[in-house]
mmCIF file of C-alpha atoms in Angstrom:
data_model
loop_
_atom_site.group_PDB
_atom_site.id
_atom_site.type_symbol
_atom_site.label_atom_id
_atom_site.label_comp_id
_atom_site.label_asym_id
_atom_site.label_seq_id
_atom_site.Cartn_x
_atom_site.Cartn_y
_atom_site.Cartn_z
ATOM 1 C CA UNK M 1 0.000 0.000 0.000
ATOM 2 C CA UNK M 2 1.470 3.348 -1.067
ATOM 3 C CA UNK M 3 2.005 5.870 1.751
ATOM 4 C CA UNK M 4 -0.288 8.852 1.662
ATOM 5 C CA UNK M 5 1.362 12.227 0.976
ATOM 6 C CA UNK M 6 1.432 14.692 3.835
ATOM 7 C CA UNK M 7 -1.675 16.799 4.193
ATOM 8 C CA UNK M 8 -1.209 20.385 3.054
ATOM 9 C CA UNK M 9 -1.875 22.927 5.798
ATOM 10 C CA UNK M 10 -4.858 25.250 5.724
ATOM 11 C CA UNK M 11 -3.647 28.842 5.544
ATOM 12 C CA UNK M 12 -6.633 31.161 5.836
ATOM 13 C CA UNK M 13 -6.109 34.816 4.982
ATOM 14 C CA UNK M 14 -7.548 37.296 7.411
ATOM 15 C CA UNK M 15 -6.694 40.929 7.905
ATOM 16 C CA UNK M 16 -4.925 42.234 10.944
ATOM 17 C CA UNK M 17 -7.176 44.172 13.281
ATOM 18 C CA UNK M 18 -4.576 45.319 15.758
ATOM 19 C CA UNK M 19 -5.191 48.916 16.752
ATOM 20 C CA UNK M 20 -8.739 49.080 15.334
ATOM 21 C CA UNK M 21 -12.089 48.922 17.065
ATOM 22 C CA UNK M 22 -13.282 45.839 15.278
ATOM 23 C CA UNK M 23 -15.244 42.749 16.173
ATOM 24 C CA UNK M 24 -14.374 39.872 13.885
ATOM 25 C CA UNK M 25 -14.976 41.092 10.353
ATOM 26 C CA UNK M 26 -17.318 43.882 11.491
ATOM 27 C CA UNK M 27 -16.087 47.383 12.197
ATOM 28 C CA UNK M 28 -18.124 49.317 14.727
ATOM 29 C CA UNK M 29 -19.306 52.736 13.563
ATOM 30 C CA UNK M 30 -20.698 55.055 16.211
ATOM 31 C CA UNK M 31 -23.347 57.637 15.393
ATOM 32 C CA UNK M 32 -25.153 60.184 17.508
ATOM 33 C CA UNK M 33 -22.015 61.394 19.303
ATOM 34 C CA UNK M 34 -19.790 64.417 18.720
ATOM 35 C CA UNK M 35 -17.196 63.432 16.125
ATOM 36 C CA UNK M 36 -14.704 66.131 17.105
ATOM 37 C CA UNK M 37 -13.515 67.765 20.290
ATOM 38 C CA UNK M 38 -10.575 70.133 20.625
ATOM 39 C CA UNK M 39 -9.381 68.270 23.687
ATOM 40 C CA UNK M 40 -8.785 65.187 21.528
ATOM 41 C CA UNK M 41 -6.206 66.784 19.203
ATOM 42 C CA UNK M 42 -3.276 65.293 21.121
ATOM 43 C CA UNK M 43 -4.852 61.837 21.190
ATOM 44 C CA UNK M 44 -5.782 62.079 17.507
ATOM 45 C CA UNK M 45 -2.252 63.039 16.456
ATOM 46 C CA UNK M 46 -0.792 60.149 18.450
ATOM 47 C CA UNK M 47 -3.066 57.698 16.674
ATOM 48 C CA UNK M 48 -2.217 58.909 13.165
ATOM 49 C CA UNK M 49 -0.051 56.651 11.040
ATOM 50 C CA UNK M 50 3.519 57.859 10.487
ATOM 51 C CA UNK M 51 2.929 58.878 6.824
ATOM 52 C CA UNK M 52 -0.166 60.868 7.760
ATOM 53 C CA UNK M 53 1.593 62.459 10.716
ATOM 54 C CA UNK M 54 4.503 63.707 8.595
ATOM 55 C CA UNK M 55 2.075 64.808 5.887
ATOM 56 C CA UNK M 56 0.165 66.839 8.484
ATOM 57 C CA UNK M 57 3.388 68.426 9.778
ATOM 58 C CA UNK M 58 4.463 69.259 6.214
ATOM 59 C CA UNK M 59 1.108 70.815 5.348
ATOM 60 C CA UNK M 60 1.129 72.862 8.576
ATOM 61 C CA UNK M 61 4.681 74.063 7.849
ATOM 62 C CA UNK M 62 3.766 75.008 4.267
ATOM 63 C CA UNK M 63 0.555 76.844 5.196
ATOM 64 C CA UNK M 64 2.256 78.772 8.010
ATOM 65 C CA UNK M 65 5.034 80.038 5.739
ATOM 66 C CA UNK M 66 2.601 80.771 2.939
ATOM 67 C CA UNK M 67 0.312 82.758 5.233
ATOM 68 C CA UNK M 68 3.067 84.964 6.655
ATOM 69 C CA UNK M 69 4.655 85.393 3.227
ATOM 70 C CA UNK M 70 1.307 86.683 1.994
ATOM 71 C CA UNK M 71 1.151 89.109 4.947
ATOM 72 C CA UNK M 72 4.571 90.492 3.985
ATOM 73 C CA UNK M 73 3.684 90.602 0.283
ATOM 74 C CA UNK M 74 0.476 92.575 0.792
ATOM 75 C CA UNK M 75 2.420 95.502 2.319
ATOM 76 C CA UNK M 76 5.259 96.417 -0.063
ATOM 77 C CA UNK M 77 8.445 97.626 1.570
ATOM 78 C CA UNK M 78 8.004 95.626 4.807
ATOM 79 C CA UNK M 79 11.092 93.567 3.922
ATOM 80 C CA UNK M 80 14.314 95.332 3.062
ATOM 81 C CA UNK M 81 16.308 94.032 0.070
ATOM 82 C CA UNK M 82 13.318 91.988 -1.125
ATOM 83 C CA UNK M 83 12.596 92.418 -4.822
ATOM 84 C CA UNK M 84 9.388 94.440 -5.262
ATOM 85 C CA UNK M 85 6.441 92.310 -6.323
ATOM 86 C CA UNK M 86 8.505 89.085 -6.185
ATOM 87 C CA UNK M 87 6.517 86.693 -3.981
ATOM 88 C CA UNK M 88 9.211 83.969 -3.611
ATOM 89 C CA UNK M 89 11.404 86.470 -1.708
ATOM 90 C CA UNK M 90 8.573 86.821 0.840
ATOM 91 C CA UNK M 91 8.265 83.048 1.075
ATOM 92 C CA UNK M 92 11.991 82.523 1.662
ATOM 93 C CA UNK M 93 12.080 85.323 4.235
ATOM 94 C CA UNK M 94 9.120 83.717 6.000
ATOM 95 C CA UNK M 95 10.969 80.382 6.105
ATOM 96 C CA UNK M 96 14.085 82.046 7.553
ATOM 97 C CA UNK M 97 12.012 83.916 10.126
ATOM 98 C CA UNK M 98 9.994 80.862 11.191
ATOM 99 C CA UNK M 99 13.223 78.905 11.687
ATOM 100 C CA UNK M 100 14.886 81.928 13.401
ATOM 101 C CA UNK M 101 17.845 81.505 11.022
ATOM 102 C CA UNK M 102 18.286 85.159 10.122
ATOM 103 C CA UNK M 103 20.793 85.140 7.245
ATOM 104 C CA UNK M 104 20.948 88.950 7.345
ATOM 105 C CA UNK M 105 20.388 89.794 3.679
ATOM 106 C CA UNK M 106 16.658 90.399 4.104
ATOM 107 C CA UNK M 107 15.226 91.841 7.307
ATOM 108 C CA UNK M 108 12.076 93.662 8.469
ATOM 109 C CA UNK M 109 12.136 97.239 7.224
ATOM 110 C CA UNK M 110 9.011 98.736 8.810
ATOM 111 C CA UNK M 111 7.102 98.553 12.061
ATOM 112 C CA UNK M 112 4.515 96.406 10.328
ATOM 113 C CA UNK M 113 7.256 94.059 9.117
ATOM 114 C CA UNK M 114 8.681 93.743 12.633
ATOM 115 C CA UNK M 115 5.234 92.960 14.054
ATOM 116 C CA UNK M 116 4.572 90.243 11.459
ATOM 117 C CA UNK M 117 8.078 88.786 11.916
ATOM 118 C CA UNK M 118 7.748 88.768 15.714
ATOM 119 C CA UNK M 119 4.383 87.023 15.467
ATOM 120 C CA UNK M 120 5.848 84.428 13.099
ATOM 121 C CA UNK M 121 8.833 83.781 15.380
ATOM 122 C CA UNK M 122 6.525 83.231 18.358
ATOM 123 C CA UNK M 123 4.294 80.899 16.351
ATOM 124 C CA UNK M 124 7.344 79.102 14.985
ATOM 125 C CA UNK M 125 8.681 78.379 18.477
ATOM 126 C CA UNK M 126 5.272 77.036 19.520
ATOM 127 C CA UNK M 127 5.033 74.791 16.443
ATOM 128 C CA UNK M 128 8.577 73.457 16.865
ATOM 129 C CA UNK M 129 7.950 72.704 20.542
ATOM 130 C CA UNK M 130 4.629 70.999 19.743
ATOM 131 C CA UNK M 131 6.033 68.852 16.917
ATOM 132 C CA UNK M 132 9.080 67.921 19.018
ATOM 133 C CA UNK M 133 6.848 66.856 21.885
ATOM 134 C CA UNK M 134 4.614 64.817 19.585
ATOM 135 C CA UNK M 135 7.597 63.101 17.969
ATOM 136 C CA UNK M 136 8.992 62.186 21.368
ATOM 137 C CA UNK M 137 5.601 60.933 22.564
ATOM 138 C CA UNK M 138 5.150 58.792 19.448
ATOM 139 C CA UNK M 139 8.657 57.307 19.630
ATOM 140 C CA UNK M 140 8.561 56.716 23.388
ATOM 141 C CA UNK M 141 5.071 55.194 23.477
ATOM 142 C CA UNK M 142 5.417 51.548 24.540
ATOM 143 C CA UNK M 143 4.223 49.122 21.901
ATOM 144 C CA UNK M 144 4.177 45.352 21.692
ATOM 145 C CA UNK M 145 4.905 42.978 18.843
ATOM 146 C CA UNK M 146 2.591 40.207 19.930
ATOM 147 C CA UNK M 147 1.277 38.207 17.015
ATOM 148 C CA UNK M 148 -1.874 36.106 17.071
ATOM 149 C CA UNK M 149 -2.773 33.163 14.887
ATOM 150 C CA UNK M 150 -5.016 34.109 11.993
ATOM 151 C CA UNK M 151 -7.622 31.599 13.130
ATOM 152 C CA UNK M 152 -8.763 29.740 16.220
ATOM 153 C CA UNK M 153 -9.511 26.012 16.224
ATOM 154 C CA UNK M 154 -11.732 23.637 18.176
ATOM 155 C CA UNK M 155 -10.263 20.168 18.600
ATOM 156 C CA UNK M 156 -10.212 17.392 21.228
ATOM 157 C CA UNK M 157 -7.522 17.896 23.878
ATOM 158 C CA UNK M 158 -7.156 15.167 26.523
ATOM 159 C CA UNK M 159 -10.585 13.928 25.489
ATOM 160 C CA UNK M 160 -12.340 17.295 25.883
ATOM 161 C CA UNK M 161 -13.300 19.616 23.001
ATOM 162 C CA UNK M 162 -11.072 22.650 23.397
ATOM 163 C CA UNK M 163 -10.926 26.071 21.811
ATOM 164 C CA UNK M 164 -7.318 26.965 20.935
ATOM 165 C CA UNK M 165 -5.467 29.905 19.485
ATOM 166 C CA UNK M 166 -1.834 30.935 19.373
ATOM 167 C CA UNK M 167 0.046 34.025 20.480
ATOM 168 C CA UNK M 168 3.723 34.710 19.918
ATOM 169 C CA UNK M 169 6.244 37.321 21.006
ATOM 170 C CA UNK M 170 7.974 38.590 17.855
ATOM 171 C CA UNK M 171 10.667 40.405 19.808
ATOM 172 C CA UNK M 172 13.715 38.699 21.273
ATOM 173 C CA UNK M 173 12.888 39.828 24.793
ATOM 174 C CA UNK M 174 10.519 38.952 27.620
ATOM 175 C CA UNK M 175 7.054 40.096 28.606
ATOM 176 C CA UNK M 176 6.831 39.749 32.358
ATOM 177 C CA UNK M 177 3.678 38.964 34.337
ATOM 178 C CA UNK M 178 1.695 38.452 31.146
ATOM 179 C CA UNK M 179 -2.025 37.883 31.401
ATOM 180 C CA UNK M 180 -4.623 36.920 28.828
ATOM 181 C CA UNK M 181 -8.367 37.464 28.732
ATOM 182 C CA UNK M 182 -10.785 35.957 26.237
ATOM 183 C CA UNK M 183 -14.414 36.908 25.722
ATOM 184 C CA UNK M 184 -17.168 35.584 23.526
ATOM 185 C CA UNK M 185 -19.579 38.119 22.044
ATOM 186 C CA UNK M 186 -22.855 37.099 20.460
ATOM 187 C CA UNK M 187 -26.366 38.388 19.889
ATOM 188 C CA UNK M 188 -29.169 36.643 21.732
ATOM 189 C CA UNK M 189 -32.922 37.034 21.860
ATOM 190 C CA UNK M 190 -34.394 37.393 25.347
ATOM 191 C CA UNK M 191 -37.681 35.857 26.508
ATOM 192 C CA UNK M 192 -39.275 39.248 25.863
ATOM 193 C CA UNK M 193 -38.172 39.145 22.231
ATOM 194 C CA UNK M 194 -35.422 41.735 22.549
ATOM 195 C CA UNK M 195 -32.174 41.243 20.665
ATOM 196 C CA UNK M 196 -29.353 41.668 23.165
ATOM 197 C CA UNK M 197 -25.563 41.593 22.738
ATOM 198 C CA UNK M 198 -24.037 39.389 25.440
ATOM 199 C CA UNK M 199 -20.405 39.150 26.543
ATOM 200 C CA UNK M 200 -19.146 35.918 28.084
ATOM 201 C CA UNK M 201 -15.754 35.719 29.785
ATOM 202 C CA UNK M 202 -14.133 32.417 28.865
ATOM 203 C CA UNK M 203 -12.436 30.332 31.522
ATOM 204 C CA UNK M 204 -8.921 29.611 30.281
ATOM 205 C CA UNK M 205 -6.580 26.812 31.273
ATOM 206 C CA UNK M 206 -3.927 29.380 32.073
ATOM 207 C CA UNK M 207 -4.573 33.112 32.303
ATOM 208 C CA UNK M 208 -1.211 34.257 33.671
ATOM 209 C CA UNK M 209 2.388 33.618 32.747
ATOM 210 C CA UNK M 210 5.358 34.911 34.694
ATOM 211 C CA UNK M 211 7.423 35.083 31.499
ATOM 212 C CA UNK M 212 6.064 35.256 27.945
ATOM 213 C CA UNK M 213 9.077 34.698 25.699
ATOM 214 C CA UNK M 214 8.197 32.579 22.668
ATOM 215 C CA UNK M 215 4.680 31.293 22.022
ATOM 216 C CA UNK M 216 1.576 30.757 24.079
ATOM 217 C CA UNK M 217 -1.243 28.404 23.118
ATOM 218 C CA UNK M 218 -4.405 29.695 24.771
ATOM 219 C CA UNK M 219 -6.851 26.946 25.746
ATOM 220 C CA UNK M 220 -10.519 27.014 26.723
ATOM 221 C CA UNK M 221 -12.194 23.693 27.530
ATOM 222 C CA UNK M 222 -15.710 23.438 26.120
ATOM 223 C CA UNK M 223 -17.665 21.754 28.891
ATOM 224 C CA UNK M 224 -21.214 22.239 30.217
ATOM 225 C CA UNK M 225 -20.288 25.644 31.670
ATOM 226 C CA UNK M 226 -18.884 27.002 28.410
ATOM 227 C CA UNK M 227 -20.988 29.272 26.168
ATOM 228 C CA UNK M 228 -19.622 27.223 23.246
ATOM 229 C CA UNK M 229 -20.991 23.939 24.599
ATOM 230 C CA UNK M 230 -23.034 22.100 21.952
ATOM 231 C CA UNK M 231 -22.484 24.795 19.337
ATOM 232 C CA UNK M 232 -21.707 24.141 15.697
ATOM 233 C CA UNK M 233 -20.060 26.299 13.075
ATOM 234 C CA UNK M 234 -23.488 27.220 11.728
ATOM 235 C CA UNK M 235 -24.704 28.169 15.210
ATOM 236 C CA UNK M 236 -21.788 30.566 15.656
ATOM 237 C CA UNK M 237 -22.477 32.222 12.319
ATOM 238 C CA UNK M 238 -26.205 32.516 12.973
ATOM 239 C CA UNK M 239 -25.561 34.173 16.336
ATOM 240 C CA UNK M 240 -22.951 36.557 14.942
ATOM 241 C CA UNK M 241 -20.391 35.171 17.387
ATOM 242 C CA UNK M 242 -17.062 36.959 17.823
ATOM 243 C CA UNK M 243 -14.105 35.849 19.912
ATOM 244 C CA UNK M 244 -12.031 38.647 21.446
ATOM 245 C CA UNK M 245 -8.602 38.031 23.005
ATOM 246 C CA UNK M 246 -6.295 40.487 24.789
ATOM 247 C CA UNK M 247 -2.805 39.980 26.211
ATOM 248 C CA UNK M 248 -1.024 42.458 28.464
ATOM 249 C CA UNK M 249 2.163 42.520 30.478
ATOM 250 C CA UNK M 250 5.366 44.422 31.245
ATOM 251 C CA UNK M 251 8.047 44.649 28.568
ATOM 252 C CA UNK M 252 11.345 43.940 30.331
ATOM 253 C CA UNK M 253 13.263 46.165 27.884
ATOM 254 C CA UNK M 254 10.950 49.162 27.989
ATOM 255 C CA UNK M 255 10.021 48.495 31.620
ATOM 256 C CA UNK M 256 6.515 49.590 30.729
ATOM 257 C CA UNK M 257 3.056 48.121 30.251
ATOM 258 C CA UNK M 258 2.241 46.769 26.777
ATOM 259 C CA UNK M 259 -0.818 45.085 25.358
ATOM 260 C CA UNK M 260 -2.253 43.622 22.170
ATOM 261 C CA UNK M 261 -5.594 42.227 21.103
ATOM 262 C CA UNK M 262 -7.177 40.234 18.324
ATOM 263 C CA UNK M 263 -10.711 39.315 17.331
ATOM 264 C CA UNK M 264 -12.043 36.305 15.436
ATOM 265 C CA UNK M 265 -15.327 36.141 13.579
ATOM 266 C CA UNK M 266 -17.279 32.884 13.447
ATOM 267 C CA UNK M 267 -15.785 32.014 10.053
ATOM 268 C CA UNK M 268 -12.307 32.230 11.581
ATOM 269 C CA UNK M 269 -13.040 29.523 14.152
ATOM 270 C CA UNK M 270 -12.312 26.130 12.580
ATOM 271 C CA UNK M 271 -13.966 23.015 14.001
ATOM 272 C CA UNK M 272 -12.077 19.699 13.959
ATOM 273 C CA UNK M 273 -8.730 21.265 13.063
ATOM 274 C CA UNK M 274 -5.493 21.581 14.982
ATOM 275 C CA UNK M 275 -2.384 23.730 14.718
ATOM 276 C CA UNK M 276 0.799 22.503 13.078
ATOM 277 C CA UNK M 277 3.711 21.704 15.342
ATOM 278 C CA UNK M 278 6.224 24.544 15.132
ATOM 279 C CA UNK M 279 8.777 23.175 17.636
ATOM 280 C CA UNK M 280 11.277 20.696 16.210
ATOM 281 C CA UNK M 281 13.052 17.883 18.014
ATOM 282 C CA UNK M 282 16.586 18.547 19.260
ATOM 283 C CA UNK M 283 19.074 19.111 16.459
ATOM 284 C CA UNK M 284 22.792 19.923 16.572
ATOM 285 C CA UNK M 285 23.160 18.927 20.161
ATOM 286 C CA UNK M 286 20.751 20.777 22.419
ATOM 287 C CA UNK M 287 19.217 23.215 19.917
ATOM 288 C CA UNK M 288 15.538 23.310 18.950
ATOM 289 C CA UNK M 289 14.012 25.237 16.065
ATOM 290 C CA UNK M 290 10.853 27.306 16.469
ATOM 291 C CA UNK M 291 9.443 27.706 12.961
ATOM 292 C CA UNK M 292 7.269 30.821 12.821
ATOM 293 C CA UNK M 293 6.557 30.225 9.129
ATOM 294 C CA UNK M 294 4.106 27.522 10.296
ATOM 295 C CA UNK M 295 2.611 29.693 13.030
ATOM 296 C CA UNK M 296 -0.773 30.045 11.311
ATOM 297 C CA UNK M 297 -0.931 26.584 9.709
ATOM 298 C CA UNK M 298 -3.761 24.266 10.704
ATOM 299 C CA UNK M 299 -4.650 20.713 9.656
ATOM 300 C CA UNK M 300 -7.869 18.701 9.737
ATOM 301 C CA UNK M 301 -7.912 16.319 12.681
ATOM 302 C CA UNK M 302 -6.504 12.914 11.814
ATOM 303 C CA UNK M 303 -4.377 14.128 8.891
ATOM 304 C CA UNK M 304 -0.650 13.700 8.427
ATOM 305 C CA UNK M 305 1.501 16.825 8.768
ATOM 306 C CA UNK M 306 4.629 16.036 6.814
ATOM 307 C CA UNK M 307 8.000 16.736 8.381
ATOM 308 C CA UNK M 308 6.663 17.861 11.732
ATOM 309 C CA UNK M 309 4.556 15.023 13.117
ATOM 310 C CA UNK M 310 2.057 15.562 15.866
ATOM 311 C CA UNK M 311 -0.362 18.373 16.643
ATOM 312 C CA UNK M 312 1.200 21.369 18.333
ATOM 313 C CA UNK M 313 -1.528 21.745 20.900
ATOM 314 C CA UNK M 314 0.457 23.280 23.711
ATOM 315 C CA UNK M 315 3.634 25.281 23.491
ATOM 316 C CA UNK M 316 3.022 27.732 26.316
ATOM 317 C CA UNK M 317 6.257 29.632 25.767
#
């Protein structure tokens, strides 16, 4: 009898949701609240992506120089040695004034020119201080590089159906006193006929880890007390079920609190599948290989997995 070829892993594609308010594949849009408040400018600028942040700084710098250059241009003679009616000279003088460079060739020639230049210098110092503070805050903000498996699986573990998902620390450091929380969100209909969104905290096999260094397989046993007990894939989809997972801890390099979260829609929870084994046997003496290229791979239960035999059901890190 010819040996069967190894089963190819299932590699679902799902988008990353880190940093977004998202439940599974649904993004939550709020209406009926104020969309803007001046007190949120600092928070908003910290949450901008780096390209948008630098674009905003560039636009602010351009508009500031353009506005003051126009103020100089509208009153001829306010800048000595500037060519009459030549707007670029006003722009370049505005740039030199905002940066407090002062090359000396052009300088304010009238009281009006001195007032405009003084106002621009004051505004320039405020803008430089603000941008410097924002850059420092963005660079110094503690962030994690915790990756989650693209999918979660439900498979027997020690004879009990168990919900599993993987987390991994992408940095070569430690996360101390790490903790994980998992919640199940679904819509239910009450006895009164009201549709109600319910949150269920899932009891995990291990919720705390003194040191999170490599990977962590998060386990939830599906027994009579579990909100997943007796549920099928179709049930989860009909109820709009979403699994939400959050990990937090102290980064031993930054010595600060970091966190990460991930959500899984019902279609990202695979029944009767298990994760591929990513930890090899000992090679070259006492060395093991942790293969992150297989981090998201899953196989149907009972299938062969090629060069890495066995289901990687628990590598707690």
